[in-house]
Tab-separated table of C-alpha atoms in Angstrom:
chain	number	residue	atom	x	y	z
J	215	MET	CA	69.998	15.377	-68.216
J	216	CYS	CA	68.054	16.011	-71.331
J	217	SER	CA	67.860	12.276	-71.989
J	218	ALA	CA	66.583	11.611	-68.469
J	219	SER	CA	63.768	14.137	-68.965
J	220	ARG	CA	62.842	12.504	-72.413
J	221	ALA	CA	62.922	9.100	-70.656
J	222	GLU	CA	60.600	10.407	-67.794
J	223	ARG	CA	58.220	12.017	-70.312
J	224	ARG	CA	57.913	8.595	-72.172
J	225	TRP	CA	57.399	6.815	-69.038
J	226	ASN	CA	54.678	9.253	-67.860
J	227	THR	CA	53.082	8.788	-71.411
J	228	CYS	CA	53.189	5.226	-71.029
J	229	GLN	CA	51.524	5.368	-67.499
J	230	ARG	CA	48.820	7.568	-68.753
J	231	ALA	CA	48.056	5.269	-71.641
J	232	ALA	CA	47.896	2.247	-69.187
J	233	ARG	CA	45.427	4.475	-67.147
J	234	LEU	CA	43.320	5.072	-70.342
J	235	ALA	CA	43.414	1.345	-71.205
J	236	GLU	CA	42.178	0.616	-67.679
J	237	ARG	CA	39.251	3.003	-67.522
J	238	ARG	CA	38.300	2.201	-71.273
J	239	ALA	CA	35.941	-0.497	-70.249
J	240	HIS	CA	34.108	1.428	-67.632
J	241	VAL	CA	34.025	5.299	-68.755
J	242	GLY	CA	32.950	6.881	-71.912
J	243	ALA	CA	35.533	7.925	-74.491
J	244	ALA	CA	34.912	11.549	-74.047
J	245	ALA	CA	35.521	11.277	-70.265
J	246	MET	CA	38.797	9.459	-70.903
J	247	ILE	CA	40.153	12.043	-73.504
J	248	ARG	CA	39.107	14.899	-71.169
J	249	ASP	CA	41.244	13.237	-68.249
J	250	TYR	CA	44.202	12.719	-70.496
J	251	LEU	CA	44.114	16.141	-71.816
J	252	GLY	CA	43.616	17.468	-68.459
J	253	THR	CA	46.711	15.628	-67.176
J	254	THR	CA	49.024	16.778	-69.815
J	255	PRO	CA	49.685	20.495	-69.383
J	256	GLY	CA	52.283	21.942	-71.648
J	257	THR	CA	52.115	18.993	-74.067
J	258	PRO	CA	51.212	20.159	-77.624
J	259	PRO	CA	47.929	18.953	-78.713
J	260	PHE	CA	47.745	15.976	-80.982
J	261	SER	CA	45.523	14.372	-83.536
J	262	LEU	CA	42.439	12.056	-83.357
J	263	GLU	CA	44.737	9.319	-84.591
J	264	ASP	CA	47.352	9.859	-81.671
J	265	MET	CA	44.516	9.524	-79.136
J	266	ALA	CA	43.245	6.436	-80.642
J	267	ARG	CA	46.717	4.874	-80.686
J	268	LEU	CA	47.035	5.660	-76.966
J	269	MET	CA	43.517	4.004	-76.374
J	270	ASN	CA	44.393	0.905	-78.453
J	271	THR	CA	41.554	1.539	-80.930
J	272	SER	CA	41.224	2.784	-84.482
J	273	ALA	CA	40.573	6.414	-85.171
J	274	ARG	CA	37.330	5.511	-86.880
J	275	LYS	CA	36.127	3.552	-83.975
J	276	LEU	CA	36.947	6.406	-81.596
J	277	LYS	CA	35.418	9.031	-83.848
J	278	ARG	CA	32.220	7.037	-83.932
J	279	ARG	CA	32.144	6.432	-80.065
J	280	LEU	CA	32.578	10.287	-79.673
J	281	GLN	CA	29.820	10.771	-82.154
J	282	ASP	CA	27.560	8.598	-80.075
J	283	GLU	CA	28.390	10.606	-77.126
J	284	GLY	CA	27.522	13.837	-78.885
J	285	THR	CA	30.910	15.461	-79.287
J	286	THR	CA	33.999	15.304	-81.435
J	287	PHE	CA	37.787	15.168	-80.602
J	288	ARG	CA	38.147	18.686	-81.795
J	289	ALA	CA	35.441	19.795	-79.444
J	290	LEU	CA	37.362	18.179	-76.546
J	291	LEU	CA	40.678	19.540	-77.708
J	292	ALA	CA	38.994	23.094	-77.804
J	293	GLU	CA	37.714	22.606	-74.315
J	294	SER	CA	40.853	21.616	-72.757
J	295	ARG	CA	43.040	24.133	-74.636
J	296	GLY	CA	40.479	26.867	-73.387
J	297	ALA	CA	40.732	25.722	-69.757
J	298	MET	CA	44.469	25.551	-69.962
J	299	ALA	CA	44.583	28.997	-71.697
J	300	GLU	CA	42.545	30.446	-68.728
J	301	ALA	CA	45.052	28.931	-66.145
J	302	LEU	CA	48.223	30.016	-68.198
J	303	LEU	CA	46.904	33.610	-68.454
J	304	GLY	CA	46.628	33.899	-64.707
J	305	ASP	CA	50.467	33.689	-64.738
J	306	ALA	CA	51.805	37.181	-65.492
J	307	ARG	CA	55.256	35.881	-65.942
J	308	LEU	CA	54.198	34.332	-69.453
J	309	THR	CA	53.607	36.531	-72.464
J	310	LEU	CA	50.854	35.997	-74.567
J	311	THR	CA	53.115	34.337	-77.109
J	312	GLU	CA	54.423	31.966	-74.542
J	313	VAL	CA	50.993	30.937	-73.504
J	314	ALA	CA	50.231	30.290	-77.240
J	315	GLU	CA	53.252	28.132	-77.759
J	316	ARG	CA	52.468	26.244	-74.567
J	317	LEU	CA	49.122	25.371	-75.949
J	318	GLY	CA	50.396	24.156	-79.329
J	319	PHE	CA	49.718	27.333	-81.478
J	320	SER	CA	52.181	28.102	-83.944
J	321	TYR	CA	51.159	31.909	-84.089
J	322	LEU	CA	49.906	34.248	-81.548
J	323	SER	CA	47.212	35.555	-84.024
J	324	SER	CA	45.718	31.712	-84.210
J	325	PHE	CA	45.755	31.498	-80.542
J	326	SER	CA	43.949	34.866	-80.132
J	327	GLN	CA	41.275	33.884	-82.811
J	328	ALA	CA	40.833	30.672	-81.009
J	329	PHE	CA	40.574	32.391	-77.387
J	330	LYS	CA	38.078	34.950	-78.767
J	331	ARG	CA	35.834	32.038	-80.041
J	332	TRP	CA	36.020	30.245	-76.719
J	333	TYR	CA	35.578	33.436	-74.482
J	334	GLU	CA	34.342	36.238	-76.807
J	335	VAL	CA	37.212	38.458	-75.667
J	336	ALA	CA	40.851	39.063	-76.561
J	337	PRO	CA	43.228	37.062	-74.218
J	338	GLY	CA	45.090	40.285	-73.265
J	339	VAL	CA	41.609	41.829	-72.291
J	340	PHE	CA	40.727	38.585	-70.361
J	341	ARG	CA	43.928	38.798	-68.464
J	342	LYS	CA	43.534	42.390	-67.545
J	343	SER	CA	39.863	41.762	-66.429
J	344	ARG	CA	41.574	39.159	-64.058
J	345	ASP	CA	43.890	41.788	-62.724
J	346	VAL	CA	47.017	39.694	-63.202
J	347	GLN	CA	49.976	41.724	-62.044
């Protein structure tokens, strides 16, 4: 079963990469990256180099394209992580540590600091304000 799920994840990654390549000629780089990051919940974030490889371009070229669009890979990743964090915090079954791990943070403290930057409130306070039971 473990090998089947690995094969399935690899297949899904290949399919997403193919869709990215198709859209590349028609859509801006930032939109493609947002789309990809939005379709990969639970996948640990990766680097600009990894994204460039998926898009069949160089990291330098991708960085320039994003710069031309007025953004950075780091900003897009933070935007995506923030949205995923908000959704995951809505699930009361998940502890804050589990939410942090699912978003690719090694430490709860790192996640808490990032979340405070994004929403100006601690994740636990955010969760309580949403009245998650």
